[in-house]
XYZ file of C-alpha atoms in Angstrom:
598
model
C 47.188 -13.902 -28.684
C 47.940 -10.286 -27.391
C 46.290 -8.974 -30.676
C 43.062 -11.425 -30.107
C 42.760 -9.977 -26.972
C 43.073 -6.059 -28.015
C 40.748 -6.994 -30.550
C 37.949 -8.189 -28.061
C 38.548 -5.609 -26.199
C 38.052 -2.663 -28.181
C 34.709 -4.708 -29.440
C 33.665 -4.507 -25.803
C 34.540 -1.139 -25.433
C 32.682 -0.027 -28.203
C 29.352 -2.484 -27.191
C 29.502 -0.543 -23.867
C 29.751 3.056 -25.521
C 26.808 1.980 -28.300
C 24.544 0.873 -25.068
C 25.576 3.760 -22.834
C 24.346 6.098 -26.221
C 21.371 3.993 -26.783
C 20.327 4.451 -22.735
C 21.078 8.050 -22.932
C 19.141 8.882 -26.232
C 16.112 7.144 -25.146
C 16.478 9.152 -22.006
C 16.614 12.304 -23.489
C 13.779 11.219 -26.097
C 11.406 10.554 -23.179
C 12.595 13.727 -21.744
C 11.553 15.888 -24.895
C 8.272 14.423 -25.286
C 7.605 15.197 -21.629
C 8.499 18.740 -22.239
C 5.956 18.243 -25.158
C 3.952 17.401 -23.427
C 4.046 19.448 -20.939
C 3.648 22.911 -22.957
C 1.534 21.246 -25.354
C -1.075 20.641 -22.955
C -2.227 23.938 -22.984
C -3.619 26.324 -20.003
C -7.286 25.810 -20.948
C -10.230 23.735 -18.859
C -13.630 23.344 -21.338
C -16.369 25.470 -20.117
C -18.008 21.808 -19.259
C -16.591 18.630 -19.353
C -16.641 15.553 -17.194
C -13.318 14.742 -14.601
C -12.206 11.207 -15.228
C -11.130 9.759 -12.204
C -8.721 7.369 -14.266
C -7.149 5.142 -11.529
C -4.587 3.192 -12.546
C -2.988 0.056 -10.828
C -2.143 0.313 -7.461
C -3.668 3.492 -5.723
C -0.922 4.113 -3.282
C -0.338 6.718 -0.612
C 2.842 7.417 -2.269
C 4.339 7.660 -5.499
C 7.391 5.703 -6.236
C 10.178 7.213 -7.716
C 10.369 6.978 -11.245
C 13.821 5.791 -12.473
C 13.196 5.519 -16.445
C 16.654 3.868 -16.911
C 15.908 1.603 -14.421
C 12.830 0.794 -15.804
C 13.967 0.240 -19.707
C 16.514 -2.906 -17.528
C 13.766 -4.408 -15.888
C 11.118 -4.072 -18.369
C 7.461 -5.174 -16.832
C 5.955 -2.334 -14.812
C 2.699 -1.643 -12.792
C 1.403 2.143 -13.089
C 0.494 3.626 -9.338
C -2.147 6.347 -8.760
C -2.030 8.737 -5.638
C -4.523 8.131 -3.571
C -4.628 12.101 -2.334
C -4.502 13.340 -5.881
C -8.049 11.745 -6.019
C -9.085 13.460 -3.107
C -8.150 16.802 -4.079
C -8.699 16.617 -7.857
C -12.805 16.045 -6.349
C -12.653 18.354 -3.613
C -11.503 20.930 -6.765
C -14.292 20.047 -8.443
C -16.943 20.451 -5.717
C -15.868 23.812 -6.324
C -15.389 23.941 -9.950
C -18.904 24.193 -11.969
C -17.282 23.537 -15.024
C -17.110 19.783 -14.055
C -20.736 18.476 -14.537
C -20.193 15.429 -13.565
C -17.341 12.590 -12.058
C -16.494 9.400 -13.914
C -14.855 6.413 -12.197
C -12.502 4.766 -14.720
C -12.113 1.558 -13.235
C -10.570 -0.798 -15.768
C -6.887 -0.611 -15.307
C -7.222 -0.777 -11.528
C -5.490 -3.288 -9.760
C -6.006 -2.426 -6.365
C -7.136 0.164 -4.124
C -8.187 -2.296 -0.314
C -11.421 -1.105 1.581
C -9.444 1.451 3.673
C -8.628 3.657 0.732
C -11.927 3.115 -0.718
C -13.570 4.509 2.735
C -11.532 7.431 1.843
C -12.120 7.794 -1.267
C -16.370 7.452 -1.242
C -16.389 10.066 1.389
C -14.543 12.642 -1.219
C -17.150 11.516 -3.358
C -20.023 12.181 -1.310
C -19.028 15.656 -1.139
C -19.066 15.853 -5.119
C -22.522 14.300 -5.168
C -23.648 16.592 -2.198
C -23.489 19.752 -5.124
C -25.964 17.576 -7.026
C -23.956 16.411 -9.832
C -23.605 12.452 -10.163
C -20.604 10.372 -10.073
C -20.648 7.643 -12.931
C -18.809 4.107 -12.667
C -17.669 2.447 -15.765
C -15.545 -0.923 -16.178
C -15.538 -3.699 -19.062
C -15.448 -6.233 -15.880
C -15.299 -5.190 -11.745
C -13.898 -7.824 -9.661
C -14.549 -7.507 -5.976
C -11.611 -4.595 -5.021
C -13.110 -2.164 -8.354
C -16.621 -2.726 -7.228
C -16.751 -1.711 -3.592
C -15.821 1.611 -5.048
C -18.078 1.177 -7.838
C -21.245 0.730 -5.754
C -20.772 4.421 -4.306
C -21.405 6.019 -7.791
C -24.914 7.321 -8.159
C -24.729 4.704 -11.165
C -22.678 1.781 -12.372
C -22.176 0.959 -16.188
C -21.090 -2.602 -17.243
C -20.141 -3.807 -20.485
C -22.255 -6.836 -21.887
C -19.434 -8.662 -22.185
C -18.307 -8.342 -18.800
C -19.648 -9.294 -15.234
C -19.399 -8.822 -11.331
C -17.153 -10.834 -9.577
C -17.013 -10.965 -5.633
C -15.669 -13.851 -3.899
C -15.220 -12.388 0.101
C -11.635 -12.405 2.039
C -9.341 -15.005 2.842
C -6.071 -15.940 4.315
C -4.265 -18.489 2.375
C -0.494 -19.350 2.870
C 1.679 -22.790 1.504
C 2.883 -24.226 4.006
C 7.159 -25.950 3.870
C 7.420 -28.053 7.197
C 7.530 -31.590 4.878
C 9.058 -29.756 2.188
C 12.079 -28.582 4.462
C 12.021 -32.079 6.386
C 12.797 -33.593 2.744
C 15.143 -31.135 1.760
C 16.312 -31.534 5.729
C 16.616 -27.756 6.598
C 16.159 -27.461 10.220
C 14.083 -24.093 10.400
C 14.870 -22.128 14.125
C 11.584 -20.608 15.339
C 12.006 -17.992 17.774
C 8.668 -15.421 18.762
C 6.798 -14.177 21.314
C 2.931 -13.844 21.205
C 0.245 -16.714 20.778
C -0.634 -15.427 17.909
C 2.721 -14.249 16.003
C 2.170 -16.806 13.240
C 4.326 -14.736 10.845
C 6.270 -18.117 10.262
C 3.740 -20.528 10.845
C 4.507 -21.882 6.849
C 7.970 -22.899 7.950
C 7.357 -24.788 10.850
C 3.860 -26.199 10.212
C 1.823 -27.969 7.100
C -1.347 -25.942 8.270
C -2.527 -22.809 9.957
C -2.571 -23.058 13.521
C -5.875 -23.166 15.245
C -5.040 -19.411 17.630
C -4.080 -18.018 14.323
C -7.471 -19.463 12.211
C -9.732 -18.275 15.006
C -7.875 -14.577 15.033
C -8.164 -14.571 10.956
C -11.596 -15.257 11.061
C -12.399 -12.868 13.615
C -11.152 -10.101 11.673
C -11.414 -11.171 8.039
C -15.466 -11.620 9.132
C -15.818 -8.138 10.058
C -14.061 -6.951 7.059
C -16.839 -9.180 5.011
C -19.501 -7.527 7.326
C -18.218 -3.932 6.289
C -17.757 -4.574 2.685
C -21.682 -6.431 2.514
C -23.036 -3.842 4.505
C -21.520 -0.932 2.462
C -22.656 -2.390 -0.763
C -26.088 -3.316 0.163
C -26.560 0.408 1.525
C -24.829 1.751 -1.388
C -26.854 -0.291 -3.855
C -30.298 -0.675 -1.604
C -29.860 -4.104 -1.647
C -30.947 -6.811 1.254
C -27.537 -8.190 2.582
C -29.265 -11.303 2.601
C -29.409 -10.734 -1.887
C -25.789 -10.122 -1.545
C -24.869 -13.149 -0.006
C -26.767 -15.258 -2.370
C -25.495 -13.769 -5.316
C -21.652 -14.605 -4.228
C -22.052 -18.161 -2.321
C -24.444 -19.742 -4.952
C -22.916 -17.602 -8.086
C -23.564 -21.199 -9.812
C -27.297 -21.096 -9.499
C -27.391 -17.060 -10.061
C -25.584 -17.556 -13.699
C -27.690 -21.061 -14.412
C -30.729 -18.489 -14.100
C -29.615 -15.989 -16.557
C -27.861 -19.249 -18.432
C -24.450 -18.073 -17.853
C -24.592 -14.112 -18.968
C -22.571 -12.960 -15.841
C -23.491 -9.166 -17.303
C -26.921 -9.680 -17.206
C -27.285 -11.553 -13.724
C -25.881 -8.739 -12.281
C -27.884 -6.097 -14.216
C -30.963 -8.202 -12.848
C -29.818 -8.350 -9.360
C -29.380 -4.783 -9.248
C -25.499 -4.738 -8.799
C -25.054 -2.865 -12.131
C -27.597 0.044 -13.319
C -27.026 -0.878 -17.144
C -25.222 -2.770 -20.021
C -23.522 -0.320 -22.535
C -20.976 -1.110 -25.069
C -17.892 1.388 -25.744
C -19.800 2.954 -28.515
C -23.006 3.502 -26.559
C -21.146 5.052 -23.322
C -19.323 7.835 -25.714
C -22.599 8.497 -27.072
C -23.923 8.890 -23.852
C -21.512 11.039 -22.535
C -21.338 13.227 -25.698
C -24.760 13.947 -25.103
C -23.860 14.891 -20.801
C -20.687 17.027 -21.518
C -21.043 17.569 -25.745
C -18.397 16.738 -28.312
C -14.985 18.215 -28.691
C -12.908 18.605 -32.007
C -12.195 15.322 -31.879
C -15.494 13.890 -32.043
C -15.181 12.784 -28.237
C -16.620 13.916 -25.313
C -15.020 16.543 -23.452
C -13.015 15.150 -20.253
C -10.239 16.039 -18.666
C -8.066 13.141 -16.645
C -7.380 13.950 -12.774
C -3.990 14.365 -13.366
C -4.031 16.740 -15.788
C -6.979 18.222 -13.954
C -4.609 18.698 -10.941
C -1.917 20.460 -13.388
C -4.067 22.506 -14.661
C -5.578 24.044 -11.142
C -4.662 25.603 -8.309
C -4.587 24.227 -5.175
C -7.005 26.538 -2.700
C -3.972 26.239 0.288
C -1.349 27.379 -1.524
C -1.013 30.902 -0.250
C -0.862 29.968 3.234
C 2.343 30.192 5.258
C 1.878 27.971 8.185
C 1.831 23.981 7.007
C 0.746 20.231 8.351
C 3.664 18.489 7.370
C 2.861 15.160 6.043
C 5.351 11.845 6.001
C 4.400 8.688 4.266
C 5.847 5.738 5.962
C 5.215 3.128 2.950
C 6.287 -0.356 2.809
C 8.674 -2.625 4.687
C 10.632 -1.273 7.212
C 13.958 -1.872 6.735
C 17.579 -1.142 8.898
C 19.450 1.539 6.787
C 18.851 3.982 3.688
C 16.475 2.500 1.384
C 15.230 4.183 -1.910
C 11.852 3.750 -3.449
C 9.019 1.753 -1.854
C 10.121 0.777 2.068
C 11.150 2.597 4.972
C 14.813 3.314 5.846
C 15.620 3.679 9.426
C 17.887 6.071 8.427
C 16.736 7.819 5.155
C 13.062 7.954 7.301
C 14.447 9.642 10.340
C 16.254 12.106 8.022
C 12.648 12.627 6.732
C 11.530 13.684 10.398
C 14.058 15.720 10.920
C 13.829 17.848 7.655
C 10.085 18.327 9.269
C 11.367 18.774 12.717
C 13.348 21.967 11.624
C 11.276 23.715 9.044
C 10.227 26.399 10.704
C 6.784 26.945 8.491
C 5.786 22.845 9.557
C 3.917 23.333 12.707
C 2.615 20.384 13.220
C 3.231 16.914 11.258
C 0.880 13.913 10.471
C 2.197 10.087 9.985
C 0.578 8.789 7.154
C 1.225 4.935 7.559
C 0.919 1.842 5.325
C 2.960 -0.770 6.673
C 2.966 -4.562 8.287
C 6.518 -3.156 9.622
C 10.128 -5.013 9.510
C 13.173 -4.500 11.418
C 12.535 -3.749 14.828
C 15.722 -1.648 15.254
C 14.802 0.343 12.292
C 11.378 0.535 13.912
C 12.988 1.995 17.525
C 15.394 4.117 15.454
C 12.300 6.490 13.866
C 10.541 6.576 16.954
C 13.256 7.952 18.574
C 13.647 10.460 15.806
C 9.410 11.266 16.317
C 10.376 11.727 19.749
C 12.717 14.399 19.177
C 10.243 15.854 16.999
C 7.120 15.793 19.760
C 9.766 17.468 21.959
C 10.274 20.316 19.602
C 7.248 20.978 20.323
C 5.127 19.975 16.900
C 2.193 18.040 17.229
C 2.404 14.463 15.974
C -1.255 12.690 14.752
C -0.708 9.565 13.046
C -2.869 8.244 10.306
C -3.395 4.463 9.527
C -4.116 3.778 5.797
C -4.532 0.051 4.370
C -2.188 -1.259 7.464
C -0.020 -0.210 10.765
C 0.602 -3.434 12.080
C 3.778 -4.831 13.994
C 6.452 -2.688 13.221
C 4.122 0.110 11.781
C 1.999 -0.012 14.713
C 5.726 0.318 16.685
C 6.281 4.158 15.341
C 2.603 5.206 15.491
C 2.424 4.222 19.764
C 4.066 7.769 20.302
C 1.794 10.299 18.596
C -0.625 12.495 19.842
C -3.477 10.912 18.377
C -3.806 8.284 16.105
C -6.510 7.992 13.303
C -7.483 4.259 11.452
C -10.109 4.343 9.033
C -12.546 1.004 10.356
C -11.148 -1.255 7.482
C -7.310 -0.550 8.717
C -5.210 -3.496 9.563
C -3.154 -2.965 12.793
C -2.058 -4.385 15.851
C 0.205 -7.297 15.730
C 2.157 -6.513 18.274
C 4.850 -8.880 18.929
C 8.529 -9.814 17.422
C 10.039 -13.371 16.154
C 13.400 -14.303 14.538
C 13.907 -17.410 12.424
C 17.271 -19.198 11.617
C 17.627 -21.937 9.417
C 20.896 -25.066 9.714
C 21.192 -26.458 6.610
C 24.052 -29.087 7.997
C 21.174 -32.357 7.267
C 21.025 -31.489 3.977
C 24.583 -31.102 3.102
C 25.547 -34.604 5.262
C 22.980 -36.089 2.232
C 25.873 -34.866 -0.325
C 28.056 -35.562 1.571
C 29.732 -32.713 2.923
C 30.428 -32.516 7.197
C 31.884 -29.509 8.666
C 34.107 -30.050 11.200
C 36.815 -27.417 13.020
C 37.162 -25.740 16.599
C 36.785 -22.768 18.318
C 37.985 -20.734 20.971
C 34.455 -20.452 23.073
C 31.513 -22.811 23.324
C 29.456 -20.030 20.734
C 32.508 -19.564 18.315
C 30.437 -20.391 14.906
C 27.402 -20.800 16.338
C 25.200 -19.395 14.025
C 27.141 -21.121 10.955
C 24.251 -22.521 8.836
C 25.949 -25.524 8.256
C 26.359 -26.773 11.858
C 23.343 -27.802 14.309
C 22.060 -24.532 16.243
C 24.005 -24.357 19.263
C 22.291 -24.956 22.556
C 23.775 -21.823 24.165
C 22.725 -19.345 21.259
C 19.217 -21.045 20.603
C 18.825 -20.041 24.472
C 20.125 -16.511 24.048
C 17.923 -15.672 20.710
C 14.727 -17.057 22.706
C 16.174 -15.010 25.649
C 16.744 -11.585 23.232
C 12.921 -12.068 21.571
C 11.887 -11.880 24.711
C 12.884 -8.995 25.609
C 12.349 -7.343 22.360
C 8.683 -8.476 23.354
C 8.921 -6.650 26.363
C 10.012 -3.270 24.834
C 7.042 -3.386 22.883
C 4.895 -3.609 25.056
C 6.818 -0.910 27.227
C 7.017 1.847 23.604
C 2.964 0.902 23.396
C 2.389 1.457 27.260
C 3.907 4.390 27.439
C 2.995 5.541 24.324
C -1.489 4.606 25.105
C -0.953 5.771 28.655
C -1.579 1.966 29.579
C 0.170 -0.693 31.700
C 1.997 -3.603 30.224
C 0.064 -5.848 31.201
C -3.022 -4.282 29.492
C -0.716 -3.911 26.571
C -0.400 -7.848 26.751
C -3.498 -8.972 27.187
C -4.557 -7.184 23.682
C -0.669 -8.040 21.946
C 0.482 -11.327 21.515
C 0.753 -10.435 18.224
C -3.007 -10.665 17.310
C -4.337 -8.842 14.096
C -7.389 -6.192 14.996
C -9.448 -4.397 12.691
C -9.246 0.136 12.955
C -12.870 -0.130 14.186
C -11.978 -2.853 17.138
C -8.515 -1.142 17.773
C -10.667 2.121 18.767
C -12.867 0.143 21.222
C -9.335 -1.354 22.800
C -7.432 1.919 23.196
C -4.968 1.346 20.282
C -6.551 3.766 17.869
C -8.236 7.304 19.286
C -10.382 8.302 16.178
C -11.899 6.960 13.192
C -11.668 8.593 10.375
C -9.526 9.750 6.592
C -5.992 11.462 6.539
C -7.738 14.581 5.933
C -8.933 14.089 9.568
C -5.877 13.792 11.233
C -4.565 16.752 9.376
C -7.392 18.822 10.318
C -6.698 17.191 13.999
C -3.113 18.068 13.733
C -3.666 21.525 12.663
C -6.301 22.413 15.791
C -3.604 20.651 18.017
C -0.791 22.988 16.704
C -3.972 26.202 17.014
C -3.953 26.615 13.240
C -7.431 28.051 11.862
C -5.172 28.659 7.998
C -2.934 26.336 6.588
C -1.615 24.685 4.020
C -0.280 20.595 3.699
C 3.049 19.482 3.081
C 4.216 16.651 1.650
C 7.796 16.177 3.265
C 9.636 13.638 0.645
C 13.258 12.149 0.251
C 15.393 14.324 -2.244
C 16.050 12.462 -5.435
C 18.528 12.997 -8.085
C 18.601 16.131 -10.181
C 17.591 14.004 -13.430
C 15.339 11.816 -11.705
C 13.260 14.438 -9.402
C 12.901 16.677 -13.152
C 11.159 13.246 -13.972
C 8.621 13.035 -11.875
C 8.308 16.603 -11.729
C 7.326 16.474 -15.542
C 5.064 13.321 -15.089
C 2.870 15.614 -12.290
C 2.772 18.537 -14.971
C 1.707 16.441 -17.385
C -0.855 13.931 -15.982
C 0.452 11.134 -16.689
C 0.222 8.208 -14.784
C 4.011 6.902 -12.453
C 5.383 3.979 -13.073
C 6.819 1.645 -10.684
C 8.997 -1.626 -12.150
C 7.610 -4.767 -10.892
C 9.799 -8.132 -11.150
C 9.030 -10.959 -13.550
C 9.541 -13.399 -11.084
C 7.351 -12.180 -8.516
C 5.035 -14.729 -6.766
C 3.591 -14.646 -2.976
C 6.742 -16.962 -2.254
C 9.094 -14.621 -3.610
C 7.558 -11.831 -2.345
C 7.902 -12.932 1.504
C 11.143 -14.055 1.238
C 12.043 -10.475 -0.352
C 10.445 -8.396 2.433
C 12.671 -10.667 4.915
C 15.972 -10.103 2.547
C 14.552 -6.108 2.780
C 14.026 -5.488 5.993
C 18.052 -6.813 7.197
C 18.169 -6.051 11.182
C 21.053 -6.209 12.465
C 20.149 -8.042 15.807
C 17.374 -10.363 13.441
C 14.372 -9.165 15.457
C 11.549 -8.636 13.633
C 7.951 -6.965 14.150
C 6.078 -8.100 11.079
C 2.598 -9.189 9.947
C 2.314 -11.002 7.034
C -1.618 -11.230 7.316
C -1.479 -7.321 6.597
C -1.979 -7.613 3.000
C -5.188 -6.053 3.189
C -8.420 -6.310 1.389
């Protein structure tokens, strides 16, 4: 027996030294052909060529870390695109005559929302104010691609594909009679008539304060995205609408060729095939050794330039608060109350940062991690740097919670922010488990001793002291935004109650100062700090040795991050993650889960 055993375990020690090999020489192999890469590239721009914006997946505000072993474990991955190395791969350009023209490669995007595509078409304008035109091309646009589509000078379909745009909605499942017949008792506790964060749990259907705040600002999110299509595309709105609510009777015309209905209602400028568009652009830009046209990607475009703020000594810092927020250190895509206030302070005392912008995309999380980094931005304001925040996609709840403090704070109209107001939720599970028959039974030394066991009825004294602790996490809310809009509570109130607003109705309500990009706010933050020369800086978590060469190589070499993505993701899944995520220690949480935004 003692031999049997030996014998399985040298096999196992040998499996584990054969995959620890097999991890490392793929590692290394993906590291040589990034140094390949990388030097093979070459230091040479065409004397004319077109710059392919190539945006693929998610356009982000920042990149996640790229962990290649990770990602040869978990397999599936989504590719990410920075939505600043957009910007300045354009702005480059508007200066750079050897680009004759931009192309927006829009087939492998997944999603980009209307706030980053506000930013983006205004980069764009500034390209096509230099005369050149900017070029859309996808095999298919679906509503998301085509928004930033329509602000090309002209928009290429294949004949195979089509425009689809179906508007914005809020759909959730709802558990109340699932939970009843699994008999989980589900704890509400919030503060704000319209904190429906947890409506799914305790309800079969959206309540009617959170429908009529949903359709308040979903409609003017429709409004925007009609009225910036029309104007991009001179179309009537009215032609818009029609093509999208009776998309039945619009392909029955053109008897079902969703290509050429929307060639015909002027959403699309023309039909070309793969073939035809190389042809075309070989005879823009001319034909390189390889029989293509000559392009050059943004990311390699971005390698293979210099960025016109570089010799400047005084910086913006800029922090990206992406994601959930989350108690702790947390690595990747979310905020860390802890690794995020280390962030601040690394700003806070470099000397050359002398002033700081907030870039935010976030429906928020833990409220304690929320308190913890304003605290730390505080400390920061006191040092005497300017603090500007900027919204991107969303700064709601939590993410509105640690932009109340700043200077000024910037939203682009399509942001999603507000929300301000906290719940907690507790489930008993002690129904379900009398149906198997198992009772839990024992004593205590106080009337609360195991009273938040999930297998015993809620106690009566607890339920009243959560209730008792939202409230008052309500109240500090509105106290951080009061203080922090130079408003009174009861102001704050009236406009809380954790109600969803759009950037542009924000502004009018004294939540929001300015409309307008990040590269607003950091011009704002650098007349604040009385900089007329400066340079950004991105201020971003130290990774490991191995992993920051990584991404290091993957910027050199314009190629596109990666960020793994589980198999078993679902909407579900995905909420119940974010909860797992954001772990407060005193479960209090400020979190919209509308804030997905369009």
């Amino acid at each position: 027996m003692a031999e049997r055993k030996g014998f399985f375990r040298r096999i196992g020690a040998f499996l584990e030294g054969l995959r620890r090999f097999l991890v490392n020489a793929v590692f290394l192999l993906l590291l040589v052909l990034l140094l390949f890469a990388l030097f093979a590239s070459g230091p040479e721009l065409p004397e004319r060529f077109a710059l392919e914006l190539d945006i693929d997946g998610l356009v982000v505000d920042q990149l996640s870390p790229v962990d290649p072993l990770s990602e040869l474990v978990q397999g599936e991955t989504v590719a990410e695109t920075r939505l600043q190395d957009l910007i300045d791969s354009i702005d480059r350009a508007v200066m750079d005559k050897r680009v004759a023209l931009l192309v927006l490669s829009l087939d492998d995007l997944e999603h980009i929302g209307m706030s980053k595509s506000s930013e983006l078409a205004v980069a764009l304008e500034r390209f096509k104010a230099t005369g050149r035109p900017v070029l859309a091309r996808a095999a298919a646009y679906d509503q998301d691609a085509y928004l930033l589509a329509s602000s090309a000078d002209e928009v290429f379909l294949d004949p195979m594909g089509g425009v689809v745009i179906e508007g914005f909605s809020v759909y959730r499942n709802y558990y109340r009679d699932a939970l009843e017949k699994l008999a989980i008792d589900f704890h509400l506790f919030r503060v704000g008539e319209f904190k429906s964060a947890m409506e799914p749990f305790v309800r079969n259907s959206m309540s009617e304060e959170a429908r009529a705040a949903n359709e308040e600002w979903l409609g003017q999110l429709w409004g925007n995205y009609r009225q910036n299509v029309a104007s991009n595309r001179s179309l009537e709105r009215e032609q818009l609408d029609h093509y999208v609510n009776r998309i039945d009777e619009v392909m029955a015309s053109y008897k079902g060729n969703l290509a050429r209905a929307a060639l015909e209602e002027k959403l699309v400028d023309r039909l070309v095939t793969e073939n035809q568009w190389g042809a075309l652009m070989r005879d823009n830009v001319g034909i390189d050794e390889d029989g293509d046209y000559y392009r050059v990607g943004h990311r390699q475009y971005l390698a293979l330039t210099e960025a016109l703020d570089a010799a400047n000594t005084n910086a913006v810092g800029v922090l990206v608060a992406q994601g959930v927020i989350a108690d702790g250190e947390v690595v990747g895509d979310g905020i860390g109350g802890d690794s995020f206030s280390e962030l601040i302070r690394k700003a806070r005392k470099n000397d050359a940062i002398k002033a700081v912008v907030l870039r935010i995309d976030s429906g928020g999380g833990s409220a304690f991690a929320s308190e913890q980094i304003r605290q730390e931005l505080r400390l920061l304001k006191q040092s005497g740097k300017p603090l500007v925040v900027s919204m991107g996609s969303s700064a709601a709840s939590g993410g509105y919670w640690i932009a109340a403090d700043a200077d000024e704070i910037w939203a682009t109209p399509a942001t999603i922010t507000g929300s301000i107001g906290i719940f907690g939720a507790f489930p008993t599970i002690n129904r379900s488990l009398a149906k198997l028959g198992i009772a839990t039974d024992g004593i205590g030394t106080t009337e609360v001793a195991g009273g938040l066991r999930v297998d015993r009825p809620l106690n009566p004294v607890v339920k009243r002291a959560l209730q008792s602790g939202i409230e008052h996490g309500y109240q500090q809310f509105l106290s951080v935004v009061a203080e922090g809009r130079d408003m009174l509570p009861e102001q704050v109130d009236k406009i809380a109650q954790g109600r969803v607003w759009t950037g542009e109705d924000a502004r009018q309500l004294g939540l929001v100062d300015q409309l307008g990009s990040l590269e607003d706010a950091i011009q704002s933050a650098a007349n604040l700090a009385g900089l007329t020369q400066y340079r950004r800086q991105w201020v971003s978590p130290t990774l490991p040795p191995l992993q920051a060469l990584v991404n290091h190589l993957l910027e050199q070499t314009g190629l596109s991050a990666r960020v793994a993505v589980p198999g078993w993701w679902s909407p579900v899944s995905g909420l119940v993650r974010d909860f797992l995520q954001m772990r407060d220690p005193n479960g209090m949480y400020a979190y919209c889960t509308e804030c997905s935004a369009p």
